[in-house]
Amino acid sequence: MTPVFAQRHLLGTRSLTAPEITDLLDRADRYVAVNRSANKKLDVLAGRTVVNLFYENSTRTRTSFELAAKRLGADVVNMQTGASSVAKGETLIDTAATLNAMHPDVLVVRHHDSGAVSLLSQKVNCAVVNAGDGKHEHPTQGLLDALTIRRRKGRLEGLKIAICGDVVHSRVARSDIHLLTTMGAEVRLVAPRTLCISGAESMGVSVFHDLKKGIADCDIVMMLRIQNERMSGGFIPSTREYFRFFGLDREKLACAKPDALVMHPGPMNRGVEIDSDIADDVERSVIREQVEMGVAVRMAVLETVTRNLAQERGEPWEKTK
Ligand code: ASP
């Protein structure tokens, strides 16, 4: 079936509609079963090339995109900027133009500057997927969070979801806010004043500066990493102090619903934003499941944007599932 999301690039969740999100999640849901089966190899993207261009470190996202592309049968190239001409001073646009000349079908790009991936997408004629740009967006993380929640709770609409911690530096928070509010969830931001987005209420969320009050009666408690690499100066007094007030432990979690699920996009700072006791509690924590859903979501996204690209180029798309 033709995807509802009809764009060549996936740059963020802000512009996604509810039907587009639902269709991407439905497609990803089908790939979960493939990933759990013995033979994970499909030919949906056979003959296509996916290039991962990562200007920032990544464990989960890069591996996940690589696995997703390989499971769909694509050829994958991983560009490590430290070992490429980027280290010699080549600009983002020159690197993109160089890669574009080799006719990839999809460029998956992570960059430390907000807006860099969108700029790059205007200079190439392949599809571009944003794998995280600065503090701006991380759309596939938003989708995988939504898929994890929808599979566990059966819906997104009407759920109370608290996004807690270093919200101001988090592209995950921004992508989740747009996506989850579009799907009808009630989103709360819980953060110290120094780590909150100013004027966040205009994004359709409510804001709390007390963790216990913020997560009270919530269905989902999503913890965020303290992003030291994006901080210059004193946003928090000390990690010990931060954990005391904003770290999730069993006592604070008791304020949420008894069946509330705990999420974290990773990598975790254990003992800073989350206690190991909670992170490793398989009854409450779905952190590993988020990683699993990440591969399925990226398969759905890669398939969709490649199909849209083929359609735009007037190429036949025979490998329909
Ligand atoms: N892995 C996520 C990201 O790339 C979250 C994090 O780094 O804290 O934004």
Coordinates of C-alpha atoms and ligand atoms in Angstrom, one line a residue:
M1 CA 0.0 0.0 0.0
T2 CA 1.2 3.5 -0.8
P3 CA 2.5 5.3 2.3
V4 CA 0.4 8.1 3.7
F5 CA 3.6 10.1 4.4
A6 CA 4.5 11.2 0.9
Q7 CA 7.7 13.3 1.4
R8 CA 11.2 12.4 0.1
H9 CA 12.8 13.6 3.4
L10 CA 12.0 13.0 7.0
L11 CA 13.4 16.0 8.8
G12 CA 11.2 16.3 11.9
T13 CA 8.0 15.3 13.5
R14 CA 6.6 18.9 13.7
S15 CA 5.0 18.7 10.3
L16 CA 3.7 15.1 10.6
T17 CA -0.1 14.6 10.6
A18 CA -1.8 12.0 12.8
P19 CA -2.6 9.7 9.8
E20 CA 1.0 9.9 8.6
I21 CA 2.2 9.0 12.1
T22 CA -0.3 6.1 12.4
D23 CA 0.7 4.7 9.0
L24 CA 4.4 4.8 9.8
L25 CA 3.8 3.1 13.1
D26 CA 1.6 0.5 11.5
R27 CA 4.4 -0.3 9.0
A28 CA 7.0 -0.4 11.8
D29 CA 4.8 -2.7 13.8
R30 CA 4.8 -5.3 10.9
Y31 CA 8.7 -5.1 10.9
V32 CA 8.8 -6.0 14.6
A33 CA 7.7 -9.5 13.7
V34 CA 10.3 -9.8 10.9
N35 CA 13.0 -8.7 13.3
R36 CA 11.9 -11.4 15.8
S37 CA 12.0 -14.2 13.2
A38 CA 15.0 -16.3 12.3
N39 CA 15.3 -15.0 8.7
K40 CA 15.4 -11.2 9.0
K41 CA 16.5 -10.5 5.4
L42 CA 14.0 -8.9 3.0
D43 CA 14.6 -7.5 -0.5
V44 CA 12.4 -4.3 -0.2
L45 CA 15.5 -2.1 -0.8
A46 CA 17.6 -4.5 -2.9
G47 CA 19.8 -2.5 -5.2
R48 CA 19.4 0.7 -3.2
T49 CA 22.2 2.4 -1.3
V50 CA 22.0 4.0 2.1
V51 CA 24.8 6.2 3.5
N52 CA 25.0 7.0 7.2
L53 CA 26.8 10.3 7.7
F54 CA 27.3 10.9 11.4
Y55 CA 29.0 14.1 12.6
E56 CA 28.3 13.2 16.3
N57 CA 28.9 10.1 18.3
S58 CA 26.2 7.4 18.3
T59 CA 25.8 3.8 19.3
R60 CA 22.1 3.0 19.1
T61 CA 21.0 5.3 16.2
R62 CA 23.8 4.5 13.8
T63 CA 23.7 0.7 14.4
S64 CA 19.9 0.7 14.3
F65 CA 19.9 2.5 10.9
E66 CA 22.6 0.2 9.6
L67 CA 20.7 -2.9 10.7
A68 CA 17.4 -1.6 9.3
A69 CA 18.9 -0.9 5.9
K70 CA 20.6 -4.2 5.7
R71 CA 17.5 -6.1 6.8
L72 CA 15.7 -4.5 3.9
G73 CA 18.4 -5.6 1.5
A74 CA 20.1 -2.3 0.9
D75 CA 23.9 -1.7 0.5
V76 CA 25.1 0.4 3.5
V77 CA 28.1 2.7 3.8
N78 CA 29.0 4.3 7.2
M79 CA 30.9 7.5 7.0
Q80 CA 32.9 8.4 10.0
T81 CA 33.6 12.1 9.9
G82 CA 36.8 11.7 12.0
A83 CA 38.3 9.5 9.3
S84 CA 37.0 11.4 6.3
S85 CA 37.7 14.6 4.4
V86 CA 35.6 16.4 7.1
A87 CA 38.6 16.1 9.3
K88 CA 40.5 18.0 6.5
G89 CA 38.0 20.9 6.7
E90 CA 35.5 19.9 4.0
T91 CA 32.2 21.7 4.6
L92 CA 29.0 19.9 5.2
I93 CA 27.6 20.9 1.9
D94 CA 30.7 19.9 0.0
T95 CA 30.6 16.5 1.7
A96 CA 27.0 16.1 0.9
A97 CA 27.5 17.1 -2.8
T98 CA 30.4 14.6 -3.0
L99 CA 28.3 11.8 -1.6
N100 CA 25.3 12.8 -3.7
A101 CA 27.5 12.4 -6.9
M102 CA 27.8 8.7 -6.0
H103 CA 24.0 8.3 -6.4
P104 CA 23.0 7.1 -2.9
D105 CA 19.2 6.6 -2.5
V106 CA 19.1 7.7 1.2
L107 CA 21.5 9.9 3.3
V108 CA 20.9 9.4 7.0
V109 CA 22.5 12.4 8.7
R110 CA 23.4 13.3 12.3
H111 CA 24.9 16.8 12.9
H112 CA 25.6 18.9 16.0
D113 CA 24.0 22.0 14.5
S114 CA 20.2 22.5 14.6
G115 CA 18.9 23.0 11.0
A116 CA 22.1 21.5 9.4
V117 CA 20.2 18.4 8.1
S118 CA 17.4 20.5 6.6
L119 CA 20.0 22.7 4.8
L120 CA 21.8 19.6 3.5
S121 CA 18.5 18.1 2.2
Q122 CA 18.1 21.1 -0.1
K123 CA 21.4 20.4 -1.8
V124 CA 21.0 16.7 -2.8
N125 CA 18.7 14.8 -5.0
C126 CA 18.4 11.7 -2.8
A127 CA 16.2 11.2 0.2
V128 CA 17.4 12.6 3.6
V129 CA 16.6 11.3 7.1
N130 CA 17.4 13.4 10.1
A131 CA 19.1 11.2 12.7
G132 CA 19.4 14.1 15.1
D133 CA 20.4 17.7 14.5
G134 CA 21.6 19.7 17.5
K135 CA 18.8 20.4 20.0
H136 CA 16.3 20.5 17.2
E137 CA 14.7 17.1 16.2
H138 CA 15.3 13.4 16.3
P139 CA 12.2 12.2 14.4
T140 CA 12.9 8.4 14.4
Q141 CA 13.4 8.6 18.2
G142 CA 10.0 10.2 18.5
L143 CA 8.4 7.5 16.3
L144 CA 10.1 4.6 18.2
D145 CA 9.0 6.1 21.5
A146 CA 5.4 6.3 20.2
L147 CA 5.6 2.7 18.9
T148 CA 6.8 1.4 22.2
I149 CA 4.0 3.2 24.1
R150 CA 1.3 2.2 21.6
R151 CA 2.3 -1.4 21.7
R152 CA 2.3 -1.5 25.5
K153 CA -0.7 0.7 26.2
G154 CA -2.7 0.1 23.1
R155 CA -3.1 3.8 22.3
L156 CA -1.5 7.2 22.5
E157 CA -4.6 9.3 22.8
G158 CA -5.5 10.4 26.3
L159 CA -2.3 9.1 27.9
K160 CA -0.5 11.2 30.5
I161 CA 3.1 11.3 29.5
A162 CA 5.8 13.1 31.5
I163 CA 9.1 14.1 29.7
C164 CA 11.6 14.7 32.5
G165 CA 15.1 16.2 32.9
D166 CA 17.3 18.1 30.6
V167 CA 14.5 19.2 28.3
V168 CA 16.2 22.4 27.0
H169 CA 19.1 20.5 25.3
S170 CA 17.0 17.6 24.1
R171 CA 16.0 17.0 20.4
V172 CA 14.3 13.8 21.7
A173 CA 12.0 16.0 23.8
R174 CA 11.1 18.3 20.9
S175 CA 10.3 15.4 18.5
D176 CA 8.3 13.6 21.2
I177 CA 6.3 16.7 22.1
H178 CA 5.2 17.4 18.5
L179 CA 4.4 13.8 17.8
L180 CA 2.7 12.8 21.1
T181 CA 0.6 16.0 21.2
T182 CA -0.5 15.5 17.6
M183 CA -1.6 12.0 18.6
G184 CA -3.7 13.4 21.4
A185 CA -1.6 12.5 24.4
E186 CA -1.4 14.9 27.4
V187 CA 2.3 15.8 27.6
R188 CA 4.0 17.3 30.6
L189 CA 7.5 18.7 30.8
V190 CA 9.2 18.2 34.2
A191 CA 12.5 20.0 34.6
P192 CA 14.5 22.4 36.8
R193 CA 14.0 26.0 35.6
T194 CA 17.5 26.1 34.1
L195 CA 16.8 23.1 32.0
C196 CA 13.3 23.9 30.7
I197 CA 12.2 25.3 27.4
S198 CA 11.0 28.9 27.9
G199 CA 7.5 29.4 26.7
A200 CA 7.0 25.6 26.4
E201 CA 3.3 26.0 27.1
S202 CA 2.8 27.3 23.5
M203 CA 3.8 23.8 22.3
G204 CA 0.6 22.4 24.0
V205 CA 2.3 21.0 27.1
S206 CA 2.1 21.8 30.8
V207 CA 5.3 22.5 32.8
F208 CA 6.3 21.3 36.2
H209 CA 9.5 22.0 38.2
D210 CA 8.9 19.3 40.8
L211 CA 9.4 15.7 39.7
K212 CA 6.9 14.1 42.1
K213 CA 4.1 16.6 41.2
G214 CA 5.0 16.3 37.5
I215 CA 4.7 12.6 37.2
A216 CA 1.7 12.3 39.5
D217 CA -0.9 10.0 37.9
C218 CA 1.2 9.6 34.7
D219 CA 1.1 6.5 32.4
I220 CA 4.6 7.1 31.1
V221 CA 7.6 8.6 32.8
M222 CA 10.3 9.4 30.2
M223 CA 13.7 10.4 31.6
L224 CA 16.2 12.3 29.6
R225 CA 20.0 12.3 29.7
I226 CA 21.8 15.3 31.2
Q227 CA 23.5 16.5 28.0
N228 CA 26.8 17.8 29.3
E229 CA 28.2 18.2 25.8
R230 CA 25.6 20.9 25.1
M231 CA 26.1 22.8 28.3
S232 CA 28.5 25.7 28.9
G233 CA 28.4 26.8 32.5
G234 CA 26.4 25.8 35.5
F235 CA 22.9 24.4 34.6
I236 CA 22.9 22.2 37.7
P237 CA 24.6 22.6 41.1
S238 CA 26.0 19.0 41.1
T239 CA 25.0 15.6 39.8
R240 CA 24.3 14.5 43.4
E241 CA 22.0 17.4 44.0
Y242 CA 20.3 16.8 40.6
F243 CA 19.7 13.1 41.5
R244 CA 18.2 14.1 44.8
F245 CA 15.5 16.3 43.2
F246 CA 15.2 15.1 39.6
G247 CA 16.6 11.6 39.5
L248 CA 14.0 8.9 39.2
D249 CA 14.1 6.4 42.0
R250 CA 11.5 4.0 43.4
E251 CA 10.2 6.4 45.9
K252 CA 9.5 9.2 43.3
L253 CA 8.1 6.7 40.8
A254 CA 5.5 5.7 43.3
C255 CA 3.7 9.0 42.5
A256 CA 3.0 7.9 38.9
K257 CA 0.2 5.3 38.1
P258 CA 1.0 1.9 39.5
D259 CA 1.4 0.5 36.0
A260 CA 3.4 3.5 34.7
L261 CA 6.2 2.6 32.3
V262 CA 9.6 4.1 32.5
M263 CA 11.5 5.2 29.3
H264 CA 14.9 6.6 28.4
P265 CA 16.3 7.3 24.9
G266 CA 19.8 6.3 26.0
P267 CA 22.6 6.6 26.7
M268 CA 21.7 6.6 30.4
N269 CA 23.6 8.4 33.2
R270 CA 22.9 5.9 36.0
G271 CA 22.7 7.6 39.3
V272 CA 22.2 11.0 37.7
E273 CA 18.8 11.0 36.0
I274 CA 17.8 7.5 36.8
D275 CA 18.5 4.9 39.5
S276 CA 19.8 1.6 38.3
D277 CA 17.2 -0.2 40.4
I278 CA 14.5 1.4 38.1
A279 CA 16.4 1.2 34.8
D280 CA 16.8 -2.5 35.2
D281 CA 13.4 -3.3 36.5
V282 CA 11.8 -5.3 33.7
E283 CA 8.3 -4.8 35.2
R284 CA 8.5 -1.0 34.8
S285 CA 11.4 -0.2 32.4
V286 CA 10.9 -0.5 28.6
I287 CA 14.3 1.0 27.7
R288 CA 15.5 -2.1 25.9
E289 CA 12.2 -2.4 24.1
Q290 CA 12.7 1.2 22.8
V291 CA 16.0 0.0 21.2
E292 CA 14.2 -2.9 19.6
M293 CA 11.4 -0.7 18.2
G294 CA 14.1 1.6 16.8
V295 CA 15.2 -0.9 14.2
A296 CA 11.6 -1.5 13.1
V297 CA 10.8 2.2 12.9
R298 CA 13.9 2.9 10.8
M299 CA 13.0 0.1 8.5
A300 CA 9.5 1.7 8.0
V301 CA 11.1 5.1 7.4
L302 CA 13.8 3.9 5.0
E303 CA 11.2 2.0 3.0
T304 CA 8.8 4.9 2.9
V305 CA 11.3 7.7 1.9
T306 CA 12.9 5.4 -0.8
R307 CA 9.4 4.6 -2.2
N308 CA 8.6 8.3 -2.3
L309 CA 11.9 9.1 -4.0
A310 CA 11.2 6.4 -6.6
Q311 CA 7.8 7.9 -7.2
E312 CA 9.2 11.4 -7.6
R313 CA 11.8 10.0 -10.1
G314 CA 9.1 8.1 -12.0
E315 CA 10.8 4.8 -11.2
P316 CA 8.7 1.7 -10.8
W317 CA 8.4 0.3 -7.3
E318 CA 8.1 -3.4 -7.7
K319 CA 9.1 -4.5 -4.3
T320 CA 5.9 -3.7 -2.6
K321 CA 5.2 -5.7 0.5
Ligands
ASP1 N1 20.5 9.3 21.8 C1 19.6 10.5 21.9 C2 20.1 11.6 21.0 O1 20.9 11.3 20.1 C3 19.5 11.0 23.3 C4 20.8 11.4 24.0 O2 21.8 11.4 23.4 O3 20.7 11.7 25.2 O4 19.6 12.7 21.1

